[in-house]
C-alpha positions as MATLAB code, in Angstrom:
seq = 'XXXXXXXXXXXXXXXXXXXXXXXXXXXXXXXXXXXXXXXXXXXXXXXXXXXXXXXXXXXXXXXXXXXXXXXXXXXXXXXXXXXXXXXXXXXXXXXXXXXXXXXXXXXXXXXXXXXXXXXXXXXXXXXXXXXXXXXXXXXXXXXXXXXXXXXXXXXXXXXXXXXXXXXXXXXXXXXXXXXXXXXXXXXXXXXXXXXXXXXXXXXXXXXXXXXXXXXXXXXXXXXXXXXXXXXXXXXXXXXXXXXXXXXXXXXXXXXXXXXXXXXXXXXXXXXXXXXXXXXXXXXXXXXXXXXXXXXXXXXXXXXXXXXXX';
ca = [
     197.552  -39.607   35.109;
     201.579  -40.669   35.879;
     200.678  -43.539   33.698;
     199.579  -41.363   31.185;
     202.529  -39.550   31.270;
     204.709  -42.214   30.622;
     202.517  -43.946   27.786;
     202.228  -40.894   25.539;
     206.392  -39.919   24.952;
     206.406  -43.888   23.212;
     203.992  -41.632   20.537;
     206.078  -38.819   20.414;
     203.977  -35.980   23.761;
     206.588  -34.433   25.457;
     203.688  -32.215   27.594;
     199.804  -32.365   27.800;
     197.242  -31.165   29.579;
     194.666  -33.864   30.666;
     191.260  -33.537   29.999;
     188.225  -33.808   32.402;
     184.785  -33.740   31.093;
     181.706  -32.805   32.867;
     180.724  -34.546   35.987;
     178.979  -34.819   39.462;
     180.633  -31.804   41.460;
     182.525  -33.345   43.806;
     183.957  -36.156   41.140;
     184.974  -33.400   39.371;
     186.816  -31.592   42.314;
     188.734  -34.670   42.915;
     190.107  -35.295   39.459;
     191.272  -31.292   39.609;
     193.304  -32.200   42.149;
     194.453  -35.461   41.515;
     195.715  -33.084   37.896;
     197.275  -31.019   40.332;
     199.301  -33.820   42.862;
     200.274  -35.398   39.656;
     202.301  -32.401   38.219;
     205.861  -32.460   39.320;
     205.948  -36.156   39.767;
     206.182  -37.103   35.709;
     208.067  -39.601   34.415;
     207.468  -39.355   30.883;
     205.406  -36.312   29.604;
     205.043  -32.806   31.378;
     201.643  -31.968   32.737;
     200.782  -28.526   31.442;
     197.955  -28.196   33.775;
     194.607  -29.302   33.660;
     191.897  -28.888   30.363;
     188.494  -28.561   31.470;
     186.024  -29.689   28.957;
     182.949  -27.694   30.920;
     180.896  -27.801   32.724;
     179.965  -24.251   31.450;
     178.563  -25.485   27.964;
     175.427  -26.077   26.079;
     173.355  -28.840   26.288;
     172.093  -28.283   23.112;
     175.864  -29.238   21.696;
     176.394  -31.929   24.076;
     178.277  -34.105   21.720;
     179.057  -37.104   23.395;
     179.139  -35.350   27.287;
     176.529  -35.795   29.517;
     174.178  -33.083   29.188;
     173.082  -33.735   32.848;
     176.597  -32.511   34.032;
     176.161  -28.737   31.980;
     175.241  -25.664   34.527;
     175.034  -22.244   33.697;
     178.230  -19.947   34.438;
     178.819  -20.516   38.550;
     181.605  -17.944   39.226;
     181.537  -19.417   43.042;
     182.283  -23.246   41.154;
     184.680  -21.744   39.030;
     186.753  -20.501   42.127;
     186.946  -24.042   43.649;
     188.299  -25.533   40.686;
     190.336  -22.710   40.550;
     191.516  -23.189   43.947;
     191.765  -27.519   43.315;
     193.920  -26.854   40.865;
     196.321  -24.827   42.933;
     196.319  -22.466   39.979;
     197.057  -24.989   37.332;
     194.106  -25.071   34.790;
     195.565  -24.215   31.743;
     192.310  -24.324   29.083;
     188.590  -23.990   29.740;
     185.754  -24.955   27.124;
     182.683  -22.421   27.457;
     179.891  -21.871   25.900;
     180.054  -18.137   24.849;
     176.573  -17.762   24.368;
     176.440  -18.468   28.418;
     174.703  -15.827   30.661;
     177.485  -13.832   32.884;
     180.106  -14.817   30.201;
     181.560  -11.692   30.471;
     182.004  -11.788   34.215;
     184.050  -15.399   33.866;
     186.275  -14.263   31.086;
     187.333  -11.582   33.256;
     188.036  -13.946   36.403;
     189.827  -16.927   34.060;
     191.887  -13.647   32.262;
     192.779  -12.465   35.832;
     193.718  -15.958   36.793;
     195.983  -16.848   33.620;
     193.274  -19.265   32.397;
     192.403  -19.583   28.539;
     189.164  -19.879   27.341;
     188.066  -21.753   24.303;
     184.945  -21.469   22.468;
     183.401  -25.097   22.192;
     180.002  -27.195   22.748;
     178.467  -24.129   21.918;
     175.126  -22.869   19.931;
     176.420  -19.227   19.957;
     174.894  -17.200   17.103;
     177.858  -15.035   15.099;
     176.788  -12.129   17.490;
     177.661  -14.043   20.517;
     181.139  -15.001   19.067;
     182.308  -11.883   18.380;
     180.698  -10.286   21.440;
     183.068  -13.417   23.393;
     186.420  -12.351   21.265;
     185.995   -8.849   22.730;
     185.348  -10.164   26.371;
     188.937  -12.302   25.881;
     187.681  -15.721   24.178;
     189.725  -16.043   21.352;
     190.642  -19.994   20.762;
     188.042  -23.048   19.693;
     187.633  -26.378   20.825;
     187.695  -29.156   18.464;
     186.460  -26.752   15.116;
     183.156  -27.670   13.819;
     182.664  -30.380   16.015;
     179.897  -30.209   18.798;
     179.340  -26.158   17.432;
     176.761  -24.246   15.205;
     176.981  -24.830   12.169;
     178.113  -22.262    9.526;
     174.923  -21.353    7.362;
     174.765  -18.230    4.651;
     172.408  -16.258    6.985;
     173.895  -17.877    9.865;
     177.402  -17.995   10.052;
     177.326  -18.917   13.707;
     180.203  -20.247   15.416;
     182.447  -21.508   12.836;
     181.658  -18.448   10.851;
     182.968  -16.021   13.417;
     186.061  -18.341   13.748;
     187.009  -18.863   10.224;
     186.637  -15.062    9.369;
     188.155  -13.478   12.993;
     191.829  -14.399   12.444;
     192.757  -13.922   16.326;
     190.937  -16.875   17.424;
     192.866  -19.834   17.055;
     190.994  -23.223   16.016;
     191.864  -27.029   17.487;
     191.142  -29.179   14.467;
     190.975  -33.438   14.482;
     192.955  -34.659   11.878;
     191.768  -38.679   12.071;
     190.304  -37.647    8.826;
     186.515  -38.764   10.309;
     186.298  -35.858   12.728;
     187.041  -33.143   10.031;
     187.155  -33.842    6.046;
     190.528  -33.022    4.486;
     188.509  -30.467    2.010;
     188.017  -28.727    5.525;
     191.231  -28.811    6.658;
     192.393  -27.179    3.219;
     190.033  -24.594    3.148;
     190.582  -23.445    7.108;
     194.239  -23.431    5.412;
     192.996  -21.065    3.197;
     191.361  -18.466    5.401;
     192.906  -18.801    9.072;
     197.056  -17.901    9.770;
     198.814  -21.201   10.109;
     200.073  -20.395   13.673;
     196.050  -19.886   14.455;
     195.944  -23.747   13.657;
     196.345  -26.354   16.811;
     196.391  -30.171   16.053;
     194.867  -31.946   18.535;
     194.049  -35.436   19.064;
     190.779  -35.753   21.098;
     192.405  -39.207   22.323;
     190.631  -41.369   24.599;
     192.618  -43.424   27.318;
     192.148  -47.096   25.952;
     194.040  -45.451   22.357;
     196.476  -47.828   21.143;
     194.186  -50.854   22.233;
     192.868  -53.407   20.160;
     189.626  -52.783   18.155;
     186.471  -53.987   19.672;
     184.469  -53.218   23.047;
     186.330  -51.176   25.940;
     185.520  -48.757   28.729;
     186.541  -45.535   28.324;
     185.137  -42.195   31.169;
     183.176  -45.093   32.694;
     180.921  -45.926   29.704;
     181.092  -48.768   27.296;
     182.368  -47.910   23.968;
     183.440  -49.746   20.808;
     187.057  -49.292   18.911;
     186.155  -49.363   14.964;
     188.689  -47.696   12.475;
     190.355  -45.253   14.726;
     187.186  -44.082   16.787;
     185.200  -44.909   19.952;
     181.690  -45.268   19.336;
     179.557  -45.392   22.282;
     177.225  -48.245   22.858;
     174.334  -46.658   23.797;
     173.373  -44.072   20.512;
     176.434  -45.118   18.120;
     177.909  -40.754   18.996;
     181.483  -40.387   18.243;
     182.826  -40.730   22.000;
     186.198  -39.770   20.871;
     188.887  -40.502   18.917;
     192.032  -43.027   18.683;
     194.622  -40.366   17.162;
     197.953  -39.845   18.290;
     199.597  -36.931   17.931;
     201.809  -38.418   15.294;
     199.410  -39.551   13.307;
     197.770  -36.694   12.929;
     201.105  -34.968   11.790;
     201.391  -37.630    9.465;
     197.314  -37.381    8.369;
     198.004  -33.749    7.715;
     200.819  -34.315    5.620;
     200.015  -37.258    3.585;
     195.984  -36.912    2.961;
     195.594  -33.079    3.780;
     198.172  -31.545    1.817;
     199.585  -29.864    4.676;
     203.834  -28.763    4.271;
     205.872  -30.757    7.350;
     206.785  -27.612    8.558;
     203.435  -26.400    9.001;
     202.045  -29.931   10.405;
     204.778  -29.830   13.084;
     204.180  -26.142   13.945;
     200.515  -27.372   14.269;
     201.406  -29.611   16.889;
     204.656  -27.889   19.001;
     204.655  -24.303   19.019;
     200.898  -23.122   18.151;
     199.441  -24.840   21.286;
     202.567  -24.222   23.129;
     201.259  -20.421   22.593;
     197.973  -20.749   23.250;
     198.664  -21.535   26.513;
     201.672  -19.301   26.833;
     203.983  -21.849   26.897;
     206.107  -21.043   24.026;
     208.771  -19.282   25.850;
     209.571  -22.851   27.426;
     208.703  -25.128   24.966;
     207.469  -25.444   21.150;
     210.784  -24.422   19.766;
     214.352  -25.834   19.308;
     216.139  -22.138   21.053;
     218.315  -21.485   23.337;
     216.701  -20.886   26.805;
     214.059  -23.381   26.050;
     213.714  -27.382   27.464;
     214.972  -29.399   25.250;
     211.718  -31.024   24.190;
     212.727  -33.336   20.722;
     211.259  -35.804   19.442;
     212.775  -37.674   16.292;
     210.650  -39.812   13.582;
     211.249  -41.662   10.763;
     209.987  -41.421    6.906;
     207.463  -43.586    7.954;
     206.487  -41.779   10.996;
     207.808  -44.003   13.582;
     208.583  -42.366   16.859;
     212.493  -42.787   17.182;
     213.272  -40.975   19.963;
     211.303  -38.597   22.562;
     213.557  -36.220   24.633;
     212.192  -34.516   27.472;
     213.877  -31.588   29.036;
     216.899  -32.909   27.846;
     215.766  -36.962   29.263;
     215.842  -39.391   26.534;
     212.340  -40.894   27.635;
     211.980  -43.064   24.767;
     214.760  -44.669   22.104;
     213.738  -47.101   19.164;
     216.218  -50.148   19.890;
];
């Protein structure tokens, strides 16, 4: 995780919150915590606290998780990862549609955690039934989620027309189309919009086979395919490139592409009166780029971490 922090300011991440995906129980207790020991001790990018991707999701909408790994809602399990954390998960993907929903969003609200709405075959009725128990941001939009459908709006339908729920969107331009990216433009507020970049560890690696969350996958044209069923395992994006993505193929203004990926997520995760902004009071979080997109310079709380020679 330290090494993660110090790999991601040479792309321009002056905080993140790592990621852990489904898992055997007491796997997944130990990565909490080794989240947890880690934060503190950065040399490169803050920790924000841990993202859990699960385990409270549906199998049906596995995407490229282990389906084996999904439980129902376990208020008891939530607590311990609660407690491994020492209070620092930040974001939790859930599957709204979940029996005793309800009862977790009022635990994770209690305990400052945000829940997202992802990996999830809620109906629209279950959506909107989540953004009144507290659920009101998405994980990865339209991937791994109901699809929208005329007399079915499901999911994405309840997102796109609800403008409190903010919406994490891909922009390697495989994960979402640009058309999709223009429209969600269209109908969401543009500080409802999060760029993410659903980045695998080996990212930045050569093309061709590598191991990424213990499985063999293959690198091909900014994605990791898995071996085993060709699924989209994840994808090679940095955060800069997805600025850039947004901007050159998406028609997306700078301004907004930035906000995208500073302040917006800073928010979701209430953040933003720390970081996202260049204010008085907040760190001194700046990262400088090029025409071209080149990472310059990364500043972190003031720390050059990174300087182009």
């Amino acid at each position: 995780i330290l090494e993660m922090s110090k790999a991601l300011v040479e792309y321009g991440v002056t905080a993140f919150c790592p990621t852990l995906y489904p898992q055997e129980h007491s796997k997944f207790i130990a990565c909490i915590s080794a989240i947890k020991d880690a934060m503190g001790k950065e040399e490169g990018a803050k920790i924000f606290g841990a993202n859990l991707e699960g385990p409270f999701i549906s199998r049906e909408k596995h995407g490229a998780l282990d389906p084996k790994f999904m439980i129902p809602v376990d208020l008891e399990k939530m607590k311990q990862y609660n407690d491994a954390s020492g209070g620092n998960i930040s974001l939790m993907t859930v599957a709204p549609e979940l029996d005793n929903i309800h009862e977790l969003a009022l635990y994770c609200a209690k305990q400052g955690i945000v829940l997202a709405a992802g990996h999830s075959n809620a109906t629209y009725d279950d959506m909107m039934e989540a953004v009144q128990a507290g659920i009101l941001h998405s994980t990865h939009f339209f991937n791994a989620m109901r699809r929208l459908h005329h007399r079915d709006p499901g999911v994405v339908g309840a997102i796109m027309i609800y403008p409190n729920i903010a919406c994490e969107i891909i922009a390697d331009g495989y994960h979402l189309h640009a058309a999709i990216v223009k429209l969600l433009r269209r109908v969401k507020p543009i500080h409802k919009i999060v760029l993410i970049t659903d980045c695998l560890r080996p990212t930045g690696q050569k093309e061709g086979k590598l191991m990424a969350n213990h499985e063999e996958v293959y690198l091909k044209n900014g994605l990791f395919i898995r071996k085993d069923d060709d699924t989209i395992a994840g994808s090679a994006l940095t955060m800069i490139r997805g600025v850039k993505n947004l901007v050159e193929d998406m028609d997306v203004p700078l301004e907004d592409a930035l906000r995208m990926a500073s302040c917006n997520p800073a928010t979701v995760i209430s953040r933003q009166i720390e970081t996202g902004y260049i204010m008085p009071g907040r760190d001194a979080d700046i990262v400088v780029f090029d025409e071209d997109y080149n990472i310059r310079m990364t500043m972190v709380r003031g720390d050059i971490k990174k300087i182009a020679e």
